Each structure stands twice: as structure tokens, then as C-alpha cells.
Amino acid sequence: MAELLLYDDWIDFHLIGVNSSFDTSTQFIFHLNSTFDTRFQRIHDLDILLENHTYYFETYEWLDEANKIDYHIIKNTPNQSDFKKNEVDLSNLFKESIILVPNYKDCNYIVKISGWENDIEYLQLPFFEKDFIKVIKKIDVDLISNADQLVF
């Protein structure tokens, strides 16, 4: 008999929302790396199919080898999509902007944390609220309807 793959078996990460004064990812990551002991690097964009269009979300990664924790920072809004620039689509004229984690649209960055087995409250993040980091808050993965899109 085939074994069932349960939701909890493949959602093995925690999420943190970050609201930064930097809307540009490169500025945010530069200040994060120069202020804290992190080494985030740009990796391939997270491409997600939403409403029949592919959206590309900037993604950065840092492996904290000392603690065996993998951090990904994903911009909560896409930097581009596969829309043709000259094509006019009136159906999207009044739609709200696409957001990766809509429940947390006040956070312009999502931090995906893999490798931490305990409750997220016990994790000492490698950064904290500072002049360019306004808010850091835990995201309940169970309340995110599209959490499967963050499995990579």
C-alpha cells in the first residue's frame, strides 16, 4: 500500500515576516550583511504561477553552518512577470498587486527558515529590529493557504 504524504511532512520550515524601510532588495541585503553577521547571497528567483502568469520573486540565501540553519529571504512582491509590456489587459486594471504571502502584505520580505526543529520562539535570529528593520513577526505557516509554493 502506498504511503500518504501529509502536509506536515513537506512543510518543514518556519516563516518570519520583515518590514524594512528598504523596498529595494539589494539595499536591504547589503545593510543586513554589513550590520549583522550574515552572508546572504542572491540566488535564482522564486518563480510562481499565479492567475495564469509567472511571477518572479527575488530570493537570497545564507547557510548558517555553525547552527545548521538555512535562511532564505524572499521579496514579498515580484520584481517582474511574464506579462508582455505592450499588451493591454483591462481585466487587471483594478486588481490589487500580486503578493507572495497576502496575509502579511505589510511585510515586504519573507524569511524562510529551514533546519530549526524547535518552536520558532526559541530561535535566536541573526538580525533584529533596527533603524532599517521596522518589524519582525512570526508567520503561522498553518494559516498560509499558499505555503506549498514556498517548498523549494
mmCIF file with all atom_site columns, N, CA, C and O in Angstrom, residues 1 79 94:
data_model
loop_
_atom_site.group_PDB
_atom_site.id
_atom_site.type_symbol
_atom_site.label_atom_id
_atom_site.label_alt_id
_atom_site.label_comp_id
_atom_site.label_asym_id
_atom_site.label_entity_id
_atom_site.label_seq_id
_atom_site.pdbx_PDB_ins_code
_atom_site.Cartn_x
_atom_site.Cartn_y
_atom_site.Cartn_z
_atom_site.occupancy
_atom_site.B_iso_or_equiv
_atom_site.pdbx_formal_charge
_atom_site.auth_seq_id
_atom_site.auth_comp_id
_atom_site.auth_asym_id
_atom_site.auth_atom_id
_atom_site.pdbx_PDB_model_num
ATOM 1  N N  . MET A 1 1  ? 0.841  -1.185 0.000   1.00 0.00 ? 1  MET A N  1
ATOM 2  C CA . MET A 1 1  ? 0.000  0.000  0.000   1.00 0.00 ? 1  MET A CA 1
ATOM 3  C C  . MET A 1 1  ? 0.886  1.248  0.000   1.00 0.00 ? 1  MET A C  1
ATOM 4  O O  . MET A 1 1  ? 1.901  1.311  0.681   1.00 0.00 ? 1  MET A O  1
ATOM 5  N N  . ASN A 1 79 ? 9.448  41.103 -8.744  1.00 0.00 ? 79 ASN A N  1
ATOM 6  C CA . ASN A 1 79 ? 10.185 42.162 -9.425  1.00 0.00 ? 79 ASN A CA 1
ATOM 7  C C  . ASN A 1 79 ? 9.835  42.193 -10.905 1.00 0.00 ? 79 ASN A C  1
ATOM 8  O O  . ASN A 1 79 ? 10.084 43.174 -11.578 1.00 0.00 ? 79 ASN A O  1
ATOM 9  N N  . PHE A 1 94 ? -7.879 47.012 -12.289 1.00 0.00 ? 94 PHE A N  1
ATOM 10 C CA . PHE A 1 94 ? -8.233 47.393 -10.928 1.00 0.00 ? 94 PHE A CA 1
ATOM 11 C C  . PHE A 1 94 ? -7.888 46.327 -9.898  1.00 0.00 ? 94 PHE A C  1
ATOM 12 O O  . PHE A 1 94 ? -8.294 46.426 -8.756  1.00 0.00 ? 94 PHE A O  1
#
